[in-house]
XYZ file of C-alpha atoms in Angstrom:
661
model
C -5.169 13.139 -18.839
C -8.701 13.863 -17.047
C -8.883 13.503 -13.368
C -11.798 11.776 -13.721
C -10.161 8.976 -14.701
C -8.508 5.997 -13.403
C -5.098 7.797 -15.210
C -2.427 4.756 -15.864
C 0.182 5.894 -14.697
C 1.156 10.091 -14.463
C 4.302 9.097 -12.401
C 7.079 8.208 -14.157
C 9.094 5.907 -11.567
C 5.853 3.679 -9.626
C 2.734 3.118 -10.171
C 0.837 5.271 -9.923
C -0.268 4.124 -6.507
C 2.865 4.711 -4.645
C 3.221 8.778 -6.306
C -0.312 9.251 -4.384
C 0.417 8.525 -1.911
C 3.585 10.105 -1.580
C 2.307 12.884 1.100
C 0.210 10.939 2.731
C 2.525 10.028 5.495
C 3.249 13.334 6.611
C 1.349 15.657 9.065
C -1.189 17.929 7.911
C -2.250 21.209 9.828
C -6.065 22.807 8.299
C -5.441 26.968 7.814
C -8.493 28.425 9.223
C -9.245 30.046 5.390
C -12.352 30.917 2.874
C -13.854 28.328 0.805
C -12.598 30.455 -1.890
C -8.763 30.676 -0.934
C -8.771 27.278 0.364
C -10.297 25.647 -3.564
C -7.916 28.437 -4.957
C -4.996 25.956 -3.416
C -6.898 22.928 -4.159
C -6.733 23.869 -7.804
C -2.994 24.594 -7.937
C -2.194 21.698 -5.725
C -4.298 18.746 -8.705
C -2.307 20.499 -11.464
C 1.039 19.482 -10.056
C -0.181 15.927 -9.267
C -0.121 16.382 -5.590
C -3.752 15.322 -4.928
C -4.034 14.378 -0.955
C -3.219 17.835 -0.610
C -6.099 18.679 -3.155
C -7.683 15.811 -1.761
C -7.550 17.763 2.118
C -8.548 21.458 0.873
C -11.285 21.112 -1.263
C -12.650 18.195 2.477
C -11.864 21.830 4.933
C -14.230 23.767 1.644
C -16.711 21.344 1.398
C -16.683 21.889 5.431
C -16.915 25.470 5.878
C -19.563 25.763 2.349
C -21.880 23.458 1.165
C -21.888 23.361 -2.522
C -21.886 20.761 -5.735
C -19.287 22.308 -7.064
C -16.979 21.898 -4.210
C -18.203 18.222 -3.824
C -18.003 17.798 -7.447
C -13.989 18.866 -6.928
C -13.277 17.023 -3.632
C -14.463 13.804 -4.965
C -12.509 13.919 -7.919
C -9.648 14.674 -6.578
C -10.279 11.526 -4.129
C -10.730 9.595 -7.542
C -7.276 10.722 -8.316
C -5.696 9.595 -4.527
C -7.189 6.325 -5.423
C -9.641 7.242 -1.980
C -11.835 5.285 -3.654
C -14.769 4.959 -0.936
C -14.247 8.389 -0.252
C -14.781 9.071 -3.864
C -17.996 7.421 -4.562
C -19.729 8.918 -1.616
C -19.197 12.299 -2.344
C -20.098 11.208 -6.350
C -22.751 9.431 -4.923
C -23.582 11.832 -2.772
C -24.003 14.741 -6.275
C -26.249 11.271 -8.496
C -29.210 12.770 -6.044
C -29.711 16.115 -6.417
C -30.025 18.654 -8.856
C -26.734 19.077 -9.182
C -26.105 15.790 -11.887
C -27.252 17.633 -14.089
C -24.949 19.641 -14.005
C -22.017 17.286 -13.617
C -22.306 14.245 -15.567
C -19.534 13.607 -15.314
C -19.793 12.024 -11.487
C -21.914 8.986 -13.465
C -18.215 8.371 -14.724
C -16.131 9.252 -11.777
C -19.462 7.326 -10.346
C -18.421 4.208 -12.061
C -14.465 4.221 -12.305
C -15.151 3.965 -8.382
C -17.360 0.840 -8.439
C -14.402 -0.896 -10.599
C -11.608 0.293 -8.339
C -12.795 -1.338 -5.890
C -15.060 -4.365 -7.816
C -18.461 -3.592 -7.642
C -18.595 -4.622 -11.171
C -22.559 -4.492 -11.526
C -22.887 -0.952 -9.937
C -20.475 0.148 -12.413
C -22.315 -1.727 -15.206
C -24.878 0.696 -13.762
C -23.237 3.914 -13.424
C -21.137 3.603 -16.875
C -23.919 2.853 -18.896
C -25.793 5.433 -16.825
C -23.041 8.102 -18.334
C -22.806 7.047 -21.246
C -26.728 7.441 -21.765
C -26.334 10.777 -21.014
C -23.632 11.103 -24.675
C -22.291 13.876 -22.532
C -18.274 14.702 -21.805
C -15.298 14.849 -24.171
C -15.390 11.820 -26.115
C -12.333 10.779 -24.636
C -14.409 9.897 -21.177
C -16.962 7.932 -23.935
C -14.114 5.932 -24.209
C -12.798 5.856 -21.455
C -16.667 4.579 -20.277
C -16.740 2.194 -23.479
C -13.554 0.489 -22.219
C -14.334 0.473 -18.170
C -17.818 -1.044 -18.945
C -15.836 -3.883 -21.215
C -13.124 -4.537 -18.453
C -16.938 -4.624 -15.166
C -18.371 -7.157 -17.878
C -15.581 -9.548 -18.533
C -14.273 -9.273 -15.244
C -17.697 -10.427 -13.922
C -17.591 -13.337 -16.654
C -14.294 -14.934 -14.543
C -13.759 -18.056 -12.657
C -11.329 -19.225 -10.759
C -8.741 -20.871 -13.486
C -5.796 -21.316 -11.535
C -5.963 -21.618 -7.796
C -2.629 -19.553 -5.737
C -1.769 -18.913 -2.076
C -0.821 -15.105 -1.632
C 0.877 -14.383 1.758
C 1.017 -10.925 1.995
C 5.645 -9.894 3.326
C 5.862 -9.370 6.941
C 5.610 -5.459 8.656
C 9.664 -6.137 8.965
C 9.987 -5.821 4.874
C 6.477 -4.138 4.344
C 6.455 -0.400 6.737
C 3.509 1.243 6.702
C 4.420 2.868 3.774
C 4.704 1.821 0.520
C 7.702 -1.087 -1.134
C 6.919 -2.125 -4.063
C 9.720 -3.637 -7.629
C 10.754 -7.071 -5.543
C 12.830 -9.338 -6.898
C 15.116 -11.642 -4.941
C 18.604 -13.534 -5.405
C 19.627 -16.609 -3.097
C 18.537 -15.732 -0.063
C 18.764 -11.286 -0.348
C 15.032 -9.932 -1.567
C 15.548 -6.555 -3.066
C 13.285 -4.168 -3.346
C 12.142 -0.406 -2.880
C 10.796 1.669 0.066
C 8.729 4.588 -1.024
C 8.916 5.931 3.584
C 12.124 8.180 4.153
C 11.898 12.019 4.359
C 13.714 13.863 1.841
C 16.466 15.614 3.283
C 15.833 20.086 3.824
C 12.988 20.036 1.720
C 10.962 23.617 1.748
C 7.854 21.840 -0.288
C 4.822 21.999 2.563
C 3.635 19.377 3.084
C 7.479 17.931 3.064
C 7.848 15.094 0.726
C 9.274 11.216 0.566
C 10.998 9.713 -0.856
C 12.524 5.733 -2.034
C 15.398 4.140 -1.158
C 17.061 0.580 -2.746
C 16.650 -2.001 0.054
C 17.791 -5.757 0.799
C 16.685 -8.033 3.457
C 18.148 -12.065 3.975
C 16.540 -14.414 5.094
C 13.750 -12.005 5.397
C 14.368 -10.241 8.135
C 14.190 -6.662 8.535
C 14.523 -4.669 5.550
C 17.715 -2.696 5.539
C 19.315 0.256 3.325
C 21.961 0.007 0.459
C 25.041 1.040 1.823
C 28.311 2.260 -0.237
C 26.376 5.422 -1.145
C 24.190 4.763 -3.423
C 20.594 5.623 -1.904
C 21.002 9.595 -1.732
C 18.677 11.584 0.358
C 17.203 14.311 -1.790
C 16.411 12.129 -4.728
C 14.383 9.050 -5.355
C 16.760 5.466 -5.480
C 14.058 2.650 -6.959
C 14.309 -0.688 -9.873
C 17.977 -2.758 -9.689
C 18.178 -4.663 -12.185
C 21.279 -6.780 -12.457
C 22.513 -8.009 -16.000
C 23.254 -12.352 -17.068
C 27.393 -11.860 -16.154
C 26.853 -10.185 -12.219
C 29.170 -7.230 -13.701
C 26.625 -4.192 -14.365
C 23.578 -3.003 -12.089
C 20.880 -0.523 -13.813
C 18.900 1.590 -11.107
C 16.760 4.948 -11.592
C 17.767 8.037 -9.631
C 14.542 10.544 -10.209
C 13.450 13.845 -8.820
C 10.370 15.966 -8.232
C 9.901 18.494 -10.931
C 7.015 19.825 -9.321
C 4.607 19.114 -6.818
C 4.587 15.425 -6.993
C 5.680 15.182 -10.031
C 9.169 13.026 -11.216
C 11.444 13.077 -13.319
C 13.497 9.632 -13.438
C 16.689 8.479 -15.302
C 18.509 5.642 -15.681
C 22.243 4.538 -14.861
C 24.494 1.758 -14.616
C 27.150 1.079 -11.586
C 29.653 -1.922 -12.454
C 31.989 -4.280 -10.014
C 34.920 -3.420 -9.130
C 37.856 -6.216 -8.930
C 36.324 -7.521 -5.227
C 33.574 -7.724 -6.521
C 31.539 -5.269 -4.549
C 29.607 -2.543 -6.608
C 31.913 1.029 -7.071
C 31.200 4.257 -5.057
C 30.453 5.609 -8.290
C 28.207 5.467 -11.720
C 27.052 6.366 -15.005
C 24.057 7.563 -16.784
C 22.837 6.249 -19.834
C 23.314 7.977 -22.787
C 20.964 10.728 -24.515
C 19.571 7.773 -26.617
C 18.553 5.611 -23.784
C 17.038 9.259 -21.286
C 15.028 11.415 -23.616
C 15.835 14.791 -22.529
C 12.546 15.782 -22.985
C 10.900 12.408 -20.781
C 11.087 9.629 -17.867
C 13.149 6.731 -18.904
C 12.645 3.840 -15.636
C 11.791 0.529 -14.386
C 14.959 -1.349 -15.638
C 14.989 -4.928 -16.563
C 17.188 -7.620 -18.133
C 16.024 -9.301 -21.159
C 17.823 -12.767 -22.763
C 17.507 -13.837 -25.712
C 18.297 -17.158 -25.440
C 18.096 -17.552 -29.967
C 19.663 -14.420 -30.743
C 22.159 -15.227 -27.842
C 22.052 -11.042 -26.455
C 20.982 -8.953 -23.507
C 18.459 -6.987 -23.502
C 17.721 -3.144 -21.537
C 13.521 -3.217 -21.094
C 12.202 -0.390 -19.328
C 9.444 1.388 -19.026
C 8.915 5.592 -21.035
C 6.573 7.987 -22.376
C 8.752 9.019 -24.653
C 8.568 9.918 -28.845
C 7.606 7.370 -30.672
C 5.547 5.278 -28.092
C 1.930 4.134 -28.489
C 0.655 7.447 -26.209
C 1.027 6.639 -22.740
C 3.992 4.197 -20.862
C 5.430 1.717 -22.724
C 7.539 -0.374 -23.337
C 10.548 -0.522 -24.500
C 14.011 -2.365 -25.219
C 18.297 -2.030 -26.514
C 20.464 -4.128 -26.836
C 23.617 -4.113 -24.488
C 26.816 -3.040 -26.500
C 28.903 -5.901 -26.160
C 33.363 -5.118 -26.405
C 34.115 -1.018 -27.400
C 30.171 -1.627 -29.064
C 27.787 1.776 -28.329
C 24.377 2.028 -26.823
C 21.900 1.696 -30.545
C 18.624 3.651 -30.616
C 16.132 1.803 -28.525
C 12.978 0.780 -29.792
C 8.999 0.832 -29.163
C 7.866 -2.796 -28.968
C 5.263 -1.741 -30.975
C 3.783 -5.713 -30.485
C 3.038 -5.363 -26.419
C 2.392 -1.233 -26.383
C -1.068 -0.123 -26.744
C -2.839 3.519 -25.788
C -2.984 2.558 -22.134
C -0.065 1.967 -19.864
C 2.670 -0.944 -20.005
C 4.718 -0.998 -16.941
C 6.752 -3.066 -14.852
C 8.247 -5.857 -17.340
C 10.455 -8.822 -15.956
C 12.004 -11.382 -18.077
C 12.055 -14.753 -17.258
C 14.876 -16.323 -19.151
C 13.964 -19.813 -18.336
C 10.221 -19.975 -19.821
C 11.100 -17.299 -21.735
C 8.371 -15.229 -20.889
C 7.607 -11.346 -20.162
C 5.580 -10.539 -17.031
C 4.470 -7.138 -17.125
C 1.710 -4.724 -15.811
C -1.039 -3.615 -17.788
C -4.419 -1.593 -17.285
C -5.759 -2.594 -21.449
C -9.327 -3.456 -20.872
C -10.746 -5.775 -20.816
C -9.322 -6.560 -16.127
C -10.400 -6.316 -13.612
C -9.326 -3.069 -12.751
C -6.350 -0.914 -12.624
C -2.869 -3.144 -13.654
C -3.146 -6.609 -13.897
C -0.462 -8.454 -14.276
C -0.124 -10.570 -17.706
C 2.451 -12.576 -19.924
C 3.028 -13.223 -22.929
C 5.910 -15.493 -24.665
C 8.543 -14.714 -26.086
C 9.031 -16.418 -29.386
C 12.638 -15.820 -30.835
C 13.564 -12.840 -33.553
C 11.511 -9.853 -32.234
C 8.549 -12.216 -31.997
C 5.853 -12.552 -29.643
C 2.851 -14.239 -28.917
C -0.700 -13.833 -27.133
C -0.363 -12.091 -24.360
C -2.429 -14.073 -21.470
C -4.260 -11.804 -18.062
C -3.020 -14.145 -14.845
C -6.313 -13.866 -13.784
C -9.054 -13.739 -10.753
C -7.054 -15.257 -8.740
C -3.427 -12.893 -8.449
C -4.560 -10.056 -9.786
C -7.235 -7.652 -8.025
C -9.455 -4.579 -8.724
C -6.815 -2.474 -7.572
C -3.124 -1.680 -9.193
C -1.333 -5.502 -9.408
C 2.323 -4.327 -10.185
C 5.740 -5.434 -10.305
C 6.115 -9.075 -10.865
C 9.674 -11.419 -10.742
C 9.073 -14.783 -11.193
C 11.506 -17.378 -9.536
C 10.014 -19.991 -11.044
C 6.503 -20.439 -13.394
C 4.496 -21.465 -10.456
C 6.296 -19.133 -7.214
C 6.487 -14.857 -8.011
C 6.518 -11.629 -6.222
C 4.065 -8.736 -6.684
C 3.036 -5.654 -5.667
C -0.526 -4.522 -5.068
C -2.558 -1.975 -2.906
C -5.640 -4.085 -2.265
C -7.587 -3.933 0.910
C -5.921 -5.089 3.817
C -2.803 -3.259 3.963
C -1.970 -0.960 6.341
C -2.777 2.975 4.847
C -2.166 5.869 7.443
C -5.058 8.039 6.722
C -7.816 6.475 8.204
C -9.982 8.898 5.963
C -9.315 8.457 3.176
C -8.289 5.029 3.383
C -6.058 5.286 0.736
C -3.395 1.436 0.921
C 0.406 1.273 0.856
C 1.395 -0.641 -1.629
C 2.795 -3.815 -0.140
C 4.840 -7.158 -1.862
C 3.272 -10.194 -2.125
C 4.547 -13.418 -2.102
C 2.768 -16.027 -5.048
C 2.532 -19.588 -4.973
C 1.160 -21.842 -7.594
C -1.630 -24.764 -5.754
C -0.503 -27.723 -7.962
C -4.173 -29.327 -9.226
C -4.956 -32.500 -7.687
C -3.234 -36.434 -8.683
C -5.631 -37.719 -11.672
C -7.542 -40.721 -10.491
C -6.602 -44.097 -11.295
C -7.664 -45.347 -14.387
C -6.668 -48.859 -14.174
C -9.795 -50.863 -11.958
C -8.500 -54.221 -13.114
C -8.141 -55.160 -8.738
C -9.994 -52.654 -6.942
C -9.136 -53.232 -2.958
C -11.432 -51.298 -0.383
C -9.376 -49.160 1.475
C -11.111 -47.175 4.247
C -10.534 -43.642 3.698
C -7.428 -42.121 5.393
C -8.731 -39.696 8.394
C -6.209 -36.625 8.246
C -4.681 -35.314 10.455
C -6.259 -32.488 13.439
C -4.777 -29.149 12.583
C -4.611 -26.072 14.458
C -5.326 -22.549 12.758
C -2.404 -20.815 12.044
C -4.953 -17.799 13.004
C -7.783 -17.596 15.725
C -11.114 -18.408 14.397
C -13.416 -15.168 15.778
C -16.810 -15.596 15.514
C -18.243 -13.959 18.431
C -17.351 -11.471 20.398
C -16.228 -13.660 23.550
C -14.116 -15.447 21.074
C -11.355 -11.788 20.933
C -11.191 -11.677 24.509
C -8.108 -10.130 26.071
C -8.247 -7.852 23.089
C -5.462 -5.579 23.480
C -5.388 -1.883 22.139
C -1.575 -0.241 22.618
C -0.441 2.970 22.362
C 2.797 4.894 21.804
C 4.412 6.860 24.907
C 2.223 8.776 27.039
C -0.433 8.910 23.672
C -3.078 10.266 23.600
C -2.820 14.106 24.147
C 0.709 14.208 25.820
C 1.933 15.833 29.035
C -1.865 16.825 29.931
C -3.794 16.056 32.824
C -7.243 15.247 31.301
C -8.540 12.288 31.778
C -10.982 12.504 28.327
C -9.438 12.741 24.654
C -11.191 13.864 21.349
C -9.229 11.113 19.834
C -10.324 7.964 18.966
C -8.105 4.689 19.022
C -7.471 4.350 15.165
C -6.736 8.292 14.747
C -3.540 7.413 18.208
C -2.691 4.491 16.135
C -2.119 5.014 12.827
C 0.015 8.247 13.912
C 1.973 4.915 16.615
C 2.822 2.842 13.334
C 4.147 5.928 12.024
C 6.939 6.186 14.538
C 7.815 2.302 14.388
C 11.028 3.392 13.103
C 12.144 5.822 15.885
C 11.926 2.380 18.205
C 13.870 0.421 15.916
C 16.397 3.314 16.443
C 16.428 4.158 19.989
C 15.858 0.390 20.516
C 17.379 -2.342 18.436
C 21.196 -2.619 18.588
C 21.559 -5.784 17.797
C 19.786 -8.739 14.931
C 17.664 -9.847 17.776
C 16.659 -6.923 19.320
C 14.538 -5.908 15.958
C 13.513 -9.311 15.145
C 11.625 -8.774 18.958
C 10.471 -4.763 17.444
C 9.377 -6.097 14.248
C 7.232 -9.617 15.665
C 5.159 -6.697 18.443
C 4.070 -3.792 15.681
C 3.357 -7.075 13.413
C 1.894 -9.477 15.996
C 1.056 -7.081 18.552
C 0.041 -3.784 17.951
C -1.351 -4.419 14.060
C -3.200 -7.369 14.855
C -4.572 -5.229 17.794
C -6.582 -2.996 16.084
C -7.351 -5.298 13.238
C -9.292 -7.375 15.040
C -10.650 -4.121 17.129
C -12.599 -4.159 13.780
C -13.269 -7.491 13.407
C -14.893 -6.936 16.332
C -16.506 -3.521 15.880
C -18.610 -5.714 13.207
C -19.664 -8.636 15.014
C -20.807 -5.765 17.895
C -23.104 -4.232 15.401
C -24.419 -7.823 13.680
C -25.650 -7.954 17.289
C -26.845 -5.617 17.567
C -28.684 -5.348 14.864
C -29.961 -8.545 16.679
C -31.631 -6.964 19.159
C -29.336 -7.804 21.404
C -27.859 -5.581 24.721
C -23.637 -5.399 24.791
C -21.909 -3.984 27.713
C -18.233 -3.982 27.105
C -15.763 -3.923 30.076
C -12.139 -1.671 29.312
C -9.259 -1.446 31.028
C -6.487 1.192 30.412
C -2.570 0.303 31.324
C 0.462 2.413 32.101
C 4.435 2.036 31.822
C 5.369 2.903 34.978
C 7.386 5.656 33.855
C 5.200 8.746 35.511
C 3.591 8.991 39.432
C 0.345 7.158 39.703
C -1.801 9.855 39.506
C -0.220 11.434 36.264
C -0.517 7.701 35.163
C -3.908 6.901 35.583
C -5.265 10.117 33.858
C -3.215 9.065 31.547
C -4.696 5.568 31.681
C -8.730 7.089 31.790
C -7.577 9.010 28.593
C -6.539 5.994 27.114
C -9.873 3.831 27.442
C -11.275 7.621 26.294
C -10.126 6.841 23.036
C -11.051 3.002 22.443
C -14.724 4.397 23.516
C -14.295 7.657 20.973
C -13.611 4.359 18.303
C -17.351 3.020 18.876
C -18.871 6.771 19.049
C -17.177 6.868 15.313
C -16.722 3.395 14.023
C -18.600 3.502 10.355
C -19.420 7.313 10.383
C -21.009 6.909 13.852
C -23.486 3.691 13.583
C -23.264 2.407 16.495
C -24.265 6.042 18.197
C -28.045 4.832 18.766
C -27.030 1.732 20.623
C -25.003 4.113 22.605
C -27.959 6.595 23.387
C -30.456 4.018 23.515
C -28.126 1.705 26.432
C -28.208 -0.961 24.277
C -25.195 -0.506 24.335
C -22.996 -0.113 27.261
C -19.115 0.713 27.564
C -18.031 0.418 31.938
C -14.380 1.303 32.219
C -12.001 0.953 34.860
C -8.261 2.855 34.063
C -5.643 1.228 36.002
C -2.401 2.806 35.813
C 0.894 2.075 36.697
C 0.081 -0.214 38.963
C -0.577 -3.363 37.046
C 2.283 -2.507 35.367
C 4.345 -5.796 34.730
C 7.666 -6.272 36.224
C 9.563 -6.282 33.375
C 8.772 -2.984 32.542
C 11.837 -0.348 33.436
C 10.447 3.051 34.984
C 12.368 6.375 33.784
C 15.318 5.533 35.849
C 16.462 3.243 33.174
C 16.497 5.643 30.299
C 14.334 5.807 27.594
C 15.388 3.166 25.837
C 14.507 0.627 28.389
C 11.404 2.506 29.724
C 9.952 3.794 25.925
C 11.031 1.758 22.999
C 11.384 -2.138 24.677
C 9.156 -4.275 23.960
C 8.859 -4.704 27.380
C 7.945 -1.707 28.511
C 5.480 -1.168 24.789
C 3.431 -3.593 25.750
C 2.052 -2.021 29.028
C 0.389 1.038 26.826
C -2.754 -0.355 26.501
C -5.860 -0.729 26.427
C -7.797 -4.631 27.308
C -11.683 -5.287 25.967
C -11.900 -7.656 28.598
C -14.562 -8.808 29.565
C -18.231 -8.833 27.270
C -21.501 -9.198 28.628
C -24.509 -10.030 26.113
C -28.651 -10.112 27.387
């Protein structure tokens, strides 16, 4: 498949968005190499489907030697990695010079980048430009026509139903990728793609997935009793109708970021617990040359037969990842050969099935056209005797232009699903590749019809709505944010130095801080109450502080564009672990990082206002002298003086005042 495409599902276990972030979550150190060496490594990473590594090698090469062929490679890697803003930037740059004659598929890549961001009109123009060239392969031209169909269709869609969408809290959605959620009673089961692969020799080291559970929306925990491995991916659990069998995936890296999966089954013991031992399903299911993934169970109420559904790209399918089914053995019978569900499969990708037994409805994800872009959630009624109804897109209220996958409907009007739509807490500010999060969706019931009986009309004074308190503050002016608080990891930025300034901006320190969240749980939380305290600190204070800074910056830009003169006052704080003079310098470094944010935000759009004096940033650093009485110094030990929420709250910078003229 071509790197210019938004490929249906090149990884066996996860939706494309999850697999493409596998290497996002680790550090990457640039090597001082010549452009030719960087390009060679980048090209090799593309072949291995390691798009993050390829993107960074190409970016380094472009910095050393600006050239159209390098920029084209960088745009292609960004599109494959789903870093759509970066892909748009580099494709767009190539359209403005002679390079467009040499690389006509730039229009295709630009159109796909636009479509994936929901910019359907811009996508239409770019895709038409590519089609008009008549260049590229037949497959690329067909891809452009399919994307054009989807862009046109998406612009015509209206909001026929209203769904409320809630991103689950950070106690479940980590800064990494979560997916495949399903609920039984008060327990939510899901998979988290956030664990370091043990003894990984690959550079940079890779992440693996583990199956998690959360009771009553508390912090997710790893399934125990030998269920997960530290060197393999474990994912996608599904339990049989009689609750005696659990099907799941185990997957391993094959080359680079590519993964191969097999299906397994685990039984319950005499005490009703899942056995440590498990069995790999036979070769009829796990074809030797193809992946088998994403197990789900289907109950045919007419035939009184239970089926195992799964996803595979094996021979006999329709060309990409397809839905397959096989009846569960009864008694002493053997596994049969699985069959593709021909009525539902297309040359595009069909993934993440979930059968809702009560309504005899199958929900799954597909990127077939027409659609909103990426994978959309769809449903289809099962009619019995192997017959299916018409596939229906779930619509604009629940789908997006990004990847919406892994539907699990508890009822027809309530569901969980995963999405990498904007708003996720991405860990790489350069690529802004969002990590998929788990969402909960509820259908809003339509208002009751107006009464039709007009025999007796009684005038009733209109009801006065009860005043409600907004669940989140509303920010319309810069003053509404005050005080805006931003938090730092211990001794950051630039630990163990006595400098008063830093070259880092706040976003860099923030994303590195998020990567250490699990360490705070491990080092501080000794019970569920303390786990909740750490979770709420990161979720409600650290993350919301960064998100408010982004919104503050946007409103600030509007004020400056309206010719307002603005002065911002910053205060830096530290916890009382070090001596006063060191803390004073540390507080100044923290203020410096926030100043750098305003200088670098949106590629320096605020710089002219800073240079002209229309925007002024005044700063005062307060060290340990401003620490709260509850904060502990180093004599209390690291648990309380570093990892407790009380100590963490002291490591901050506040925007305390804004003056406007």
